[in-house]
Short mmCIF file of C-alpha atoms in Angstrom, two decimals:
data_model
loop_
_atom_site.label_atom_id
_atom_site.label_comp_id
_atom_site.label_asym_id
_atom_site.label_seq_id
_atom_site.Cartn_x
_atom_site.Cartn_y
_atom_site.Cartn_z
CA MET T 295 87.64 92.76 79.23
CA ARG T 296 85.75 90.85 81.90
CA ILE T 297 84.40 92.98 84.76
CA LEU T 298 85.49 92.06 88.29
CA ILE T 299 83.67 93.39 91.32
CA ASN T 300 84.32 93.75 95.06
CA SER T 301 81.84 93.12 97.86
CA ARG T 302 80.77 96.78 98.22
CA GLU T 303 80.13 97.15 94.50
CA MET T 304 78.17 93.89 94.41
CA LYS T 305 75.95 95.03 97.27
CA GLU T 306 75.32 98.32 95.47
CA CYS T 307 74.37 96.54 92.24
CA ASP T 308 72.11 94.19 94.17
CA THR T 309 70.43 97.08 95.98
CA ASN T 310 70.05 99.09 92.77
CA THR T 311 68.42 96.16 90.99
CA ILE T 312 65.93 95.69 93.82
CA SER T 313 65.16 99.33 94.67
CA HIS T 314 65.60 101.14 91.35
CA PHE T 315 64.45 98.47 88.90
CA GLN T 316 61.92 96.94 91.32
CA VAL T 317 63.15 93.35 90.84
CA PRO T 318 62.11 91.42 93.99
CA SER T 319 64.96 90.01 96.05
CA LEU T 320 63.36 86.58 95.98
CA VAL T 321 63.42 86.61 92.18
CA LEU T 322 67.20 87.19 92.25
CA MET T 323 67.52 84.45 94.87
CA GLU T 324 65.58 81.95 92.77
CA ARG T 325 67.69 82.72 89.70
CA ALA T 326 70.85 82.33 91.78
CA ALA T 327 69.74 78.94 93.06
CA LEU T 328 68.85 77.78 89.57
CA GLY T 329 72.29 78.89 88.36
CA VAL T 330 73.96 76.88 91.12
CA VAL T 331 72.06 73.72 90.18
CA GLU T 332 72.83 74.19 86.48
CA ALA T 333 76.54 74.73 87.16
CA ALA T 334 76.75 71.74 89.51
CA GLU T 335 75.11 69.53 86.90
CA ALA T 336 77.45 70.76 84.13
CA PHE T 337 80.44 70.18 86.43
CA GLY T 338 79.34 66.58 86.96
CA MET T 339 78.80 66.85 90.70
CA ASP T 340 77.24 63.88 92.44
CA TRP T 341 74.33 65.25 94.47
CA THR T 342 72.94 61.83 95.43
CA LYS T 343 73.26 62.76 99.10
CA THR T 344 73.82 66.44 99.74
CA LEU T 345 74.38 68.56 102.83
CA ILE T 346 73.77 72.29 102.43
CA VAL T 347 75.23 74.40 105.23
CA CYS T 348 73.29 77.66 105.48
CA GLY T 349 73.88 80.86 107.37
CA VAL T 350 70.98 83.11 108.32
CA GLY T 351 71.61 85.77 105.65
CA ASN T 352 70.67 85.80 101.99
CA ASN T 353 73.55 83.50 101.10
CA GLY T 354 71.82 80.97 103.31
CA GLY T 355 68.60 81.74 101.46
CA ASP T 356 70.32 80.85 98.19
CA GLY T 357 71.38 77.58 99.78
CA ALA T 358 67.88 76.75 101.04
CA ALA T 359 66.47 77.40 97.55
CA VAL T 360 69.13 75.10 96.09
CA ALA T 361 68.06 72.43 98.60
CA ARG T 362 64.48 72.59 97.33
CA MET T 363 65.54 72.36 93.69
CA LEU T 364 67.73 69.34 94.38
CA TRP T 365 64.93 67.76 96.43
CA GLN T 366 62.61 68.13 93.45
CA LYS T 367 65.21 66.29 91.34
CA GLY T 368 65.07 63.34 93.76
CA CYS T 369 68.19 64.20 95.74
CA ASP T 370 68.54 63.13 99.37
CA VAL T 371 69.26 66.62 100.72
CA SER T 372 69.47 68.12 104.20
CA ILE T 373 69.90 71.71 105.37
CA PHE T 374 72.13 72.41 108.35
CA LEU T 375 71.15 75.80 109.75
CA ALA T 376 74.19 77.45 111.30
CA GLY T 377 72.91 80.37 113.35
CA GLN T 378 69.79 81.54 115.13
CA GLU T 379 66.74 81.35 112.92
CA GLU T 380 65.08 84.34 114.60
CA LYS T 381 67.97 86.48 113.27
CA ALA T 382 67.51 85.27 109.69
CA SER T 383 66.82 87.70 106.85
CA PRO T 384 63.22 87.83 105.61
CA GLU T 385 64.19 86.01 102.42
CA MET T 386 65.97 83.27 104.36
CA LYS T 387 62.97 82.81 106.63
CA GLN T 388 60.70 82.42 103.63
CA GLN T 389 63.04 79.92 101.94
CA LEU T 390 63.17 77.87 105.15
CA ALA T 391 59.39 77.88 105.37
CA ILE T 392 59.18 76.63 101.78
CA ALA T 393 61.79 73.92 102.46
CA ARG T 394 59.85 72.70 105.48
CA GLN T 395 56.66 72.55 103.45
CA TYR T 396 58.48 70.18 101.14
CA GLN T 397 59.56 68.24 104.27
CA ILE T 398 63.24 68.86 103.62
CA PRO T 399 65.13 68.14 106.86
CA VAL T 400 66.39 71.31 108.55
CA LEU T 401 69.06 70.36 111.10
CA THR T 402 70.44 72.44 113.95
CA GLU T 403 73.39 70.17 114.72
CA MET T 404 76.14 69.22 112.27
CA PRO T 405 75.35 65.65 111.20
CA LYS T 406 77.93 62.89 111.53
CA GLU T 407 77.26 61.27 108.17
CA THR T 408 78.94 60.89 104.81
CA TYR T 409 77.81 62.92 101.80
CA THR T 410 78.51 62.95 98.09
CA LEU T 411 78.25 66.76 98.01
CA VAL T 412 78.68 69.53 100.61
CA VAL T 413 77.35 72.97 99.67
CA ASP T 414 78.67 76.06 101.45
CA ALA T 415 76.00 78.77 101.84
CA LEU T 416 77.30 80.06 105.14
CA PHE T 417 78.51 83.66 104.72
CA GLY T 418 78.73 84.90 101.12
CA ILE T 419 80.71 87.98 100.08
CA GLY T 420 79.71 90.19 103.01
CA LEU T 421 82.19 88.67 105.46
CA SER T 422 84.69 91.24 106.73
CA ARG T 423 85.93 89.84 110.04
CA GLU T 424 87.91 86.79 111.02
CA VAL T 425 86.00 83.54 111.44
CA THR T 426 86.40 82.11 114.95
CA GLY T 427 84.65 79.89 117.46
CA LYS T 428 81.57 77.94 116.39
CA PHE T 429 81.70 79.02 112.75
CA GLN T 430 85.37 78.12 112.45
CA ASP T 431 84.51 74.64 113.76
CA ILE T 432 81.70 74.36 111.21
CA ILE T 433 83.95 75.28 108.28
CA GLU T 434 86.64 72.88 109.43
CA GLU T 435 84.06 70.09 109.72
CA MET T 436 82.74 70.88 106.23
CA ASN T 437 86.27 70.51 104.91
CA ARG T 438 86.70 67.17 106.69
CA ILE T 439 83.57 65.61 105.23
CA GLU T 440 84.34 63.44 102.23
CA GLY T 441 82.62 64.24 98.97
CA GLN T 442 82.69 67.05 96.46
CA LYS T 443 82.51 70.64 97.66
CA LEU T 444 80.56 73.55 96.18
CA ALA T 445 80.59 77.17 97.38
CA ILE T 446 77.75 79.58 96.67
CA ASP T 447 79.05 83.03 95.64
CA ILE T 448 82.39 82.68 97.47
CA PRO T 449 83.96 80.10 99.80
CA SER T 450 83.15 81.00 103.40
CA GLY T 451 86.09 82.61 105.17
CA ILE T 452 87.52 84.19 102.01
CA SER T 453 87.49 87.96 101.57
CA GLY T 454 85.54 88.97 98.47
CA ASP T 455 87.81 91.98 98.05
CA ASP T 456 91.40 90.74 98.30
CA GLY T 457 91.21 86.94 98.53
CA GLN T 458 92.70 86.78 102.02
CA VAL T 459 91.72 83.96 104.36
CA LEU T 460 89.80 85.39 107.32
CA GLY T 461 90.84 82.84 109.94
CA CYS T 462 89.87 79.73 107.99
CA GLY T 463 88.31 79.00 104.61
CA PHE T 464 86.13 76.45 102.87
CA TRP T 465 87.93 74.41 100.21
CA ALA T 466 85.65 74.24 97.15
CA ASP T 467 85.93 72.21 93.99
CA LEU T 468 83.48 74.59 92.32
CA THR T 469 82.38 78.11 93.22
CA VAL T 470 79.25 79.47 91.57
CA THR T 471 79.16 83.24 91.80
CA PHE T 472 76.60 85.69 90.45
CA ALA T 473 76.56 88.54 87.91
CA TYR T 474 80.33 89.14 87.99
CA ALA T 475 83.42 87.32 89.26
CA LYS T 476 84.61 88.77 92.56
CA THR T 477 88.13 90.15 92.94
CA GLY T 478 88.72 87.86 95.92
CA LEU T 479 88.10 84.84 93.70
CA MET T 480 90.84 85.94 91.29
CA LEU T 481 93.60 86.75 93.79
CA TYR T 482 95.71 84.42 95.90
CA PRO T 483 95.06 82.66 98.18
CA GLY T 484 91.31 82.98 97.52
CA CYS T 485 91.55 81.52 94.02
CA THR T 486 93.03 78.30 95.41
CA TYR T 487 90.07 77.88 97.80
CA ALA T 488 87.53 78.63 95.04
CA GLY T 489 88.47 75.81 92.67
CA CYS T 490 86.74 76.27 89.33
CA VAL T 491 84.73 79.50 89.19
CA GLU T 492 81.48 79.72 87.25
CA VAL T 493 79.68 83.06 86.86
CA LYS T 494 75.90 82.90 86.51
CA ASP T 495 73.57 85.63 85.26
CA ILE T 496 70.78 86.38 87.74
CA GLY T 497 69.45 89.61 86.23
CA ILE T 498 72.11 92.03 87.51
CA ASP T 499 73.96 93.66 84.61
CA LYS T 500 75.62 96.91 83.53
CA ALA T 501 72.36 98.81 84.05
CA SER T 502 72.54 97.98 87.75
CA TRP T 503 75.61 100.20 88.09
CA LEU T 504 73.33 103.24 87.47
CA GLN T 505 75.84 104.88 85.13
CA ARG T 506 78.84 104.25 87.38
CA ASN T 507 81.81 102.45 85.84
CA PRO T 508 83.58 99.35 87.17
CA SER T 509 87.15 99.86 88.32
CA VAL T 510 88.62 96.35 87.98
CA TYR T 511 88.81 94.14 84.91
CA SER T 512 90.44 90.92 83.79
CA PRO T 513 91.69 90.31 80.22
CA GLU T 514 90.23 87.32 78.38
CA PRO T 515 90.98 85.53 75.07
CA LYS T 516 88.82 87.79 72.91
CA ASP T 517 90.94 90.76 74.00
CA LEU T 518 93.78 89.47 71.83
CA SER T 519 91.86 91.16 69.01
CA LEU T 520 93.28 94.40 70.43
CA LEU T 521 96.80 93.44 69.31
CA PRO T 522 98.22 95.76 66.63
CA LYS T 523 97.11 94.74 63.15
CA ARG T 524 99.48 93.85 60.33
CA ARG T 525 98.77 95.13 56.81
CA PRO T 526 100.18 94.03 53.46
CA ARG T 527 101.75 97.25 52.22
CA THR T 528 104.14 97.99 55.06
CA ASN T 529 107.83 97.86 56.01
CA LYS T 530 109.82 97.60 59.21
CA GLY T 531 109.37 101.29 59.82
CA SER T 532 105.61 100.75 59.98
CA TYR T 533 105.84 98.79 63.23
CA GLY T 534 108.02 101.00 65.36
CA HIS T 535 111.47 101.06 66.95
CA VAL T 536 112.32 99.72 70.40
CA LEU T 537 115.42 100.83 72.27
CA VAL T 538 116.54 98.41 74.98
CA ILE T 539 119.00 99.93 77.47
CA ALA T 540 120.19 96.88 79.36
CA GLY T 541 123.07 94.67 80.32
CA GLN T 542 126.09 95.58 82.34
CA PRO T 543 129.18 93.48 81.55
CA GLY T 544 128.31 89.80 81.86
CA MET T 545 124.54 90.40 81.81
CA SER T 546 123.83 90.05 78.12
CA GLY T 547 121.00 87.57 78.77
CA ALA T 548 118.63 90.18 80.15
CA ALA T 549 119.19 92.42 77.12
CA PHE T 550 118.69 89.46 74.79
CA PHE T 551 115.39 88.36 76.35
CA SER T 552 113.90 91.85 76.29
CA GLY T 553 115.12 92.57 72.78
CA LYS T 554 113.98 89.31 71.27
CA ALA T 555 110.59 89.47 72.99
CA ALA T 556 110.03 92.96 71.57
CA ALA T 557 110.91 91.72 68.09
CA VAL T 558 108.76 88.60 68.30
CA THR T 559 105.84 90.70 69.56
CA GLY T 560 105.97 92.51 66.24
CA CYS T 561 107.98 95.72 66.45
CA GLY T 562 109.87 96.61 63.28
CA LEU T 563 113.37 97.13 64.65
CA VAL T 564 115.15 96.58 67.97
CA LYS T 565 118.27 98.42 69.03
CA ILE T 566 120.14 97.30 72.13
CA MET T 567 122.30 99.77 73.99
CA THR T 568 124.57 97.73 76.24
CA ALA T 569 128.08 97.35 77.62
CA GLU T 570 130.77 96.72 75.00
CA GLU T 571 131.62 93.39 76.68
CA ASN T 572 128.23 92.04 75.59
CA ARG T 573 128.64 92.88 71.89
CA SER T 574 129.97 89.57 70.61
CA ILE T 575 127.45 87.31 72.32
CA LEU T 576 124.46 89.50 71.42
CA GLN T 577 125.54 89.65 67.78
CA GLN T 578 125.45 85.86 67.76
CA GLN T 579 122.26 85.44 69.79
CA LEU T 580 120.19 88.17 68.15
CA PRO T 581 121.69 89.24 64.83
CA GLU T 582 118.37 90.94 63.93
CA ALA T 583 119.05 93.65 66.55
CA VAL T 584 121.22 96.71 66.02
CA LEU T 585 123.82 97.24 68.76
CA ASP T 586 125.11 100.45 70.26
CA THR T 587 127.56 99.89 73.10
CA TRP T 588 129.38 101.84 75.75
CA ASN T 589 132.73 101.07 77.31
CA LYS T 590 133.98 101.78 80.79
CA GLU T 591 136.32 104.51 79.57
CA ALA T 592 133.47 106.59 78.10
CA SER T 593 132.80 109.90 79.81
CA GLU T 594 129.37 110.87 81.09
CA GLN T 595 129.14 113.53 78.39
CA GLU T 596 129.83 110.97 75.67
CA LEU T 597 127.25 108.55 77.07
CA VAL T 598 124.57 111.21 77.35
CA ALA T 599 125.20 112.37 73.76
CA LYS T 600 124.95 108.78 72.52
CA LEU T 601 121.80 108.22 74.55
CA GLU T 602 120.13 111.40 73.31
CA GLN T 603 120.61 110.30 69.71
CA GLN T 604 119.08 106.88 70.35
CA LEU T 605 116.14 108.25 72.34
CA GLY T 606 115.24 110.46 69.40
CA TRP T 607 115.11 107.33 67.21
CA ALA T 608 112.99 105.18 69.54
CA ASP T 609 109.21 104.80 69.66
CA ALA T 610 109.42 102.90 72.97
CA VAL T 611 112.23 102.50 75.47
CA VAL T 612 113.16 99.73 77.88
CA ILE T 613 115.58 100.48 80.68
CA GLY T 614 116.77 98.31 83.52
CA PRO T 615 117.19 94.59 82.73
CA GLY T 616 120.65 93.53 83.90
CA LEU T 617 121.72 97.19 83.93
CA GLY T 618 123.34 97.13 87.35
CA THR T 619 122.89 99.70 90.09
CA GLY T 620 126.30 101.33 89.82
CA ASP T 621 127.21 104.79 88.60
CA THR T 622 126.72 104.03 84.90
CA GLY T 623 123.25 102.56 85.41
CA ALA T 624 122.18 105.44 87.63
CA MET T 625 123.48 108.02 85.18
CA LEU T 626 121.72 106.38 82.23
CA LEU T 627 118.42 106.18 84.08
CA LYS T 628 118.57 109.80 85.17
CA ALA T 629 119.34 110.92 81.63
CA VAL T 630 116.50 108.82 80.17
CA LEU T 631 113.99 110.28 82.62
CA GLN T 632 115.16 113.78 81.72
CA MET T 633 115.25 113.38 77.92
CA ALA T 634 112.89 110.62 76.78
CA ALA T 635 109.77 111.63 74.86
CA SER T 636 108.65 108.09 74.03
CA PRO T 637 106.88 105.74 76.47
CA LEU T 638 109.19 104.00 78.94
CA VAL T 639 109.14 100.51 80.40
CA ILE T 640 111.16 100.64 83.63
CA ASP T 641 112.23 97.29 85.06
CA ALA T 642 114.69 95.41 87.24
CA ASP T 643 117.83 97.38 88.21
CA ALA T 644 116.28 100.67 87.09
CA LEU T 645 113.61 100.09 89.76
CA ASN T 646 116.26 99.32 92.35
CA ILE T 647 117.97 102.59 91.52
CA LEU T 648 114.67 104.45 91.83
CA SER T 649 114.00 102.92 95.25
CA GLY T 650 116.55 105.34 96.65
CA ASN T 651 115.15 108.35 94.80
CA LEU T 652 111.48 108.14 93.81
CA LYS T 653 111.45 111.89 93.18
CA LEU T 654 113.40 111.07 90.03
CA LEU T 655 110.48 108.96 88.82
CA ASP T 656 108.00 111.68 89.75
CA SER T 657 109.96 114.18 87.66
CA PHE T 658 109.31 112.25 84.42
CA GLN T 659 106.71 114.04 82.32
CA GLY T 660 105.93 111.25 79.87
CA THR T 661 104.29 107.83 80.03
CA ALA T 662 106.02 105.22 82.17
CA ILE T 663 105.19 101.60 82.90
CA VAL T 664 106.99 100.20 85.94
CA THR T 665 107.13 96.41 86.31
CA PRO T 666 108.27 95.48 89.84
CA HIS T 667 108.15 92.01 91.27
CA LEU T 668 107.34 91.82 94.97
CA GLY T 669 110.94 92.21 96.11
CA GLU T 670 111.43 95.31 93.97
CA MET T 671 108.09 96.70 95.13
CA ALA T 672 109.17 96.18 98.73
CA ARG T 673 112.27 98.27 98.08
CA LEU T 674 110.26 100.95 96.28
CA THR T 675 107.66 101.30 99.04
CA GLY T 676 109.46 100.20 102.20
CA GLN T 677 106.75 97.59 102.84
CA ALA T 678 107.33 93.95 103.67
CA VAL T 679 106.63 91.43 100.92
CA GLU T 680 104.05 89.74 103.16
CA ASP T 681 102.15 93.00 103.58
CA LEU T 682 102.22 93.67 99.83
CA GLN T 683 100.75 90.23 99.14
CA LYS T 684 97.87 90.82 101.54
CA ASP T 685 96.59 93.68 99.39
CA LEU T 686 98.18 93.23 95.98
CA LEU T 687 95.47 95.18 94.18
CA GLY T 688 95.34 98.07 96.64
CA ASN T 689 99.12 98.48 96.77
CA ALA T 690 99.43 98.59 92.99
CA VAL T 691 96.60 101.13 92.71
CA ARG T 692 98.07 103.40 95.40
CA PHE T 693 101.54 103.35 93.81
CA ALA T 694 100.16 104.12 90.35
CA LYS T 695 98.10 107.05 91.63
CA LYS T 696 100.86 108.49 93.80
CA HIS T 697 103.57 108.43 91.15
CA ARG T 698 101.38 108.87 88.04
CA VAL T 699 102.68 105.72 86.37
CA ILE T 700 101.22 102.45 85.18
CA CYS T 701 102.20 99.90 87.81
CA VAL T 702 102.51 96.26 86.74
CA LEU T 703 102.94 94.49 90.08
CA LYS T 704 104.16 91.01 89.23
CA ASP T 705 102.99 87.99 91.20
CA ALA T 706 101.22 84.72 90.42
CA ARG T 707 98.22 86.93 89.65
CA THR T 708 99.82 90.08 88.27
CA VAL T 709 97.96 93.35 88.87
CA THR T 710 98.17 96.24 86.40
CA ALA T 711 97.06 99.58 87.85
CA LEU T 712 96.54 102.78 85.87
CA PRO T 713 97.04 106.17 87.52
CA GLU T 714 93.37 107.07 87.01
CA GLY T 715 92.34 104.19 89.31
CA VAL T 716 91.33 101.48 86.81
CA SER T 717 93.12 98.18 87.36
CA TYR T 718 93.39 94.70 85.87
CA ILE T 719 93.94 91.29 87.43
CA ASN T 720 95.65 88.84 85.12
CA THR T 721 94.64 85.18 85.22
CA SER T 722 96.78 83.75 82.39
CA GLY T 723 100.12 82.09 83.05
CA ASN T 724 101.44 79.33 85.29
CA HIS T 725 104.15 78.55 87.84
CA GLY T 726 106.52 77.29 85.15
CA MET T 727 107.08 80.95 84.34
CA ALA T 728 108.87 81.41 87.65
CA THR T 729 112.15 81.18 85.80
CA ALA T 730 115.10 83.49 85.11
CA GLY T 731 114.45 85.92 82.28
CA SER T 732 110.66 85.67 82.35
CA GLY T 733 110.31 89.24 83.60
CA ASP T 734 112.70 90.49 80.90
CA VAL T 735 110.44 88.85 78.30
CA LEU T 736 107.43 90.70 79.70
CA THR T 737 109.33 93.98 79.49
CA GLY T 738 110.09 93.34 75.82
CA ILE T 739 106.47 92.45 75.06
CA LEU T 740 105.26 95.71 76.59
CA ALA T 741 107.76 97.76 74.63
CA GLY T 742 106.94 95.92 71.41
CA LEU T 743 103.25 96.75 71.76
CA LEU T 744 103.97 100.39 72.62
CA ALA T 745 106.29 100.79 69.62
CA GLN T 746 103.53 99.58 67.31
CA GLY T 747 101.32 102.41 68.50
CA LEU T 748 99.14 100.70 71.09
CA ASP T 749 98.20 103.15 73.82
CA SER T 750 99.85 102.45 77.15
CA ASP T 751 96.57 101.91 79.04
CA THR T 752 95.81 99.01 76.69
CA ALA T 753 99.36 97.78 76.08
CA ALA T 754 100.08 97.19 79.77
CA PRO T 755 97.25 94.80 80.72
CA LEU T 756 97.20 93.21 77.25
CA GLY T 757 100.95 92.65 77.33
CA VAL T 758 100.72 90.98 80.73
CA TYR T 759 97.94 88.74 79.43
CA LEU T 760 99.88 87.88 76.26
CA HIS T 761 102.93 87.03 78.39
CA GLY T 762 100.86 84.64 80.50
CA MET T 763 99.22 83.08 77.44
CA ALA T 764 102.68 82.55 75.93
CA GLY T 765 103.69 80.77 79.12
CA ASP T 766 100.58 78.60 78.97
CA THR T 767 101.42 77.66 75.40
CA ALA T 768 104.99 76.85 76.42
CA ARG T 769 103.70 74.66 79.24
CA GLN T 770 101.95 72.41 76.73
CA LYS T 771 105.33 71.66 75.13
CA THR T 772 107.76 71.74 78.06
CA GLY T 773 105.75 71.22 81.22
CA CYS T 774 106.39 73.47 84.20
CA TYR T 775 109.67 72.06 85.49
CA GLY T 776 111.66 72.62 82.34
CA MET T 777 110.28 75.92 81.07
CA LEU T 778 112.83 78.56 80.07
CA ALA T 779 112.47 82.20 79.09
CA THR T 780 113.23 81.23 75.49
CA ASP T 781 110.24 78.86 75.57
CA ILE T 782 108.00 81.75 76.61
CA ILE T 783 109.30 83.80 73.68
CA GLU T 784 108.43 80.95 71.34
CA GLY T 785 104.99 80.87 72.96
CA ILE T 786 104.42 84.49 71.91
CA ARG T 787 104.54 83.39 68.26
CA SER T 788 101.91 80.73 68.84
CA VAL T 789 99.53 83.12 70.61
CA THR T 790 99.88 85.94 68.09
CA ARG T 791 99.87 83.77 64.97
CA ASP T 792 96.28 84.50 64.01
CA ALA T 793 96.43 88.15 65.03
CA SER T 794 99.56 88.71 62.94
CA GLU T 795 97.96 87.57 59.68
CA PRO T 796 97.60 90.44 57.16
CA ALA T 797 94.21 92.06 56.87
CA ARG T 798 92.23 90.82 53.86
CA LYS T 799 91.59 94.28 52.56
CA GLU T 800 93.97 97.18 52.77
CA ARG T 801 92.31 100.36 53.92
#
C-alpha cells in the first residue's frame, strides 16, 4: 500500500529529518528542486521560457533553486517574488542570493509576457486559510498565462489535507510532490487541480516518522497479490459460501449483481435469499446460485427460522441491495444483526433502514462493512451531502470509530475507514462506473473476498480497489458512456486472471 500523508505529518517528518537526523534543510531543498527538474523533463515540459512564481517560505525556496537549475540548462527563466523579501525564510533568502549571483532576474511585479512554462512555488502544503486579495489575483493571473503549468509540492490554494479549494487554486498539468503523496492531491477537487502527480524522493522516508505509523494509505497494483490464492487440490467448499439477502419483488437485478460479483470474485458457492417473485428470473440469470425465497404470506417466525439456517451456512453475508425498507426488510436486517456470526456487508436499503435506528448497528457484535454512497451517508449522519464531500476522509473515519464498523464511503475517490483509525483512499475507477448496479457489484466483491478467508481490514480496501480496476478494464472495451454493471463484473475476471492461476507447488 502506498503511504499518503497530510500537511501536519509532512511537517513532522521534515522537522524530524532535519533535527533528529541532522540533514540540513538546504540539502532537502536542493534534492526537491532536482526532483522537480527531473520530473518536468520526463513529462516533456517545454521550459524554453519559464516563469517561477515564488512565495517567501520554503516552497518559494524550492522554486528559486529550480530557477537556478533551469538557468544552468540554458533556460530563459525569471523569478517573480510574491511577498516581502524581508519576511522570507532563511533558506529562501539564501536561494534568492544564489539566484542573483547567477544574474537570474528576480521580479517584484507580475510580468505581462508569454511563457512556455509557469511554475507555482507560492504556498506549498502549509496553507490553511482562504486565498484572497493580492495572492488571489496572482493565482488567477498564473492560470491565465498560456503555457504548461507545474506545481511544486501542491497547487497553491489547495488544502493538503482534504483537497478543498481555499478561495482559488492553481491549475497544474503536473504536480511534483516530495517523499509521499499528500491526501489533498488524491481527493476531489484537489486531484483535478493537480493534474499528473509525481512523487520524488528527497531523503525523507519511513525512518523520519520516528517509529510512528502512517494513518492513510492508497492501494496500488502490486496489492492485488493479496487476493486469495487458488490451489490445485481444492473444491467449492474450499473458497467459502456467500449468502446474499436481497431483492424485494421486482428488484431481482440488485440480487443478481451482488451474487454474480461474489461468484466471479472467487467464492465457492453463492446462495441468494430473495422474494419468491424473483425466483424465475434469477434462475435464468444466475443458474450457478442456489435460491431460497420468501413469500408475502410467510410469518415472521418462519422467516427467522429460515434465516437462522442460512446464516449458519454462510461464511460471509450481504444484506440490503434492493431489499426495500418495509416491514420485511426491517425484520430481516434486525434478525441478521442479532444472529449472524459471519462478517456482514451492509448496503443500500439496509443502510436506509439503519438511518432511523443506528443503535441497531451498534448492537452487532461481529464484523460489519457498511458501504454508503453520499446520499445514504447523509441519511445515516444527518449531514448535508455538500458537507460530507468537504471532508470525505474525516467523515468516514469518524463514522467508523463511532460505530465500530468498517466504513466504505463511496464517491469518485472512495474512502475506506477502519474503526482503529487507519483509512484508505482509492484511486482506481472512472466515471463510467456511475451506473445502476455498480454499488451492488462492489458489495458482492467484498463478500466474495471475505468468504475466501481474507480478513476484513484487507478485504475492504482491496475490494474497493479491485472494483475500480474492473471498471477501468471495462472502460477499455465499452468507453464510459455505455458501461453497465455487467461490464464491471466481466472486468473482475480480467483483473484477477493472473491471481487466480493455481500455485505451482501445493503446500
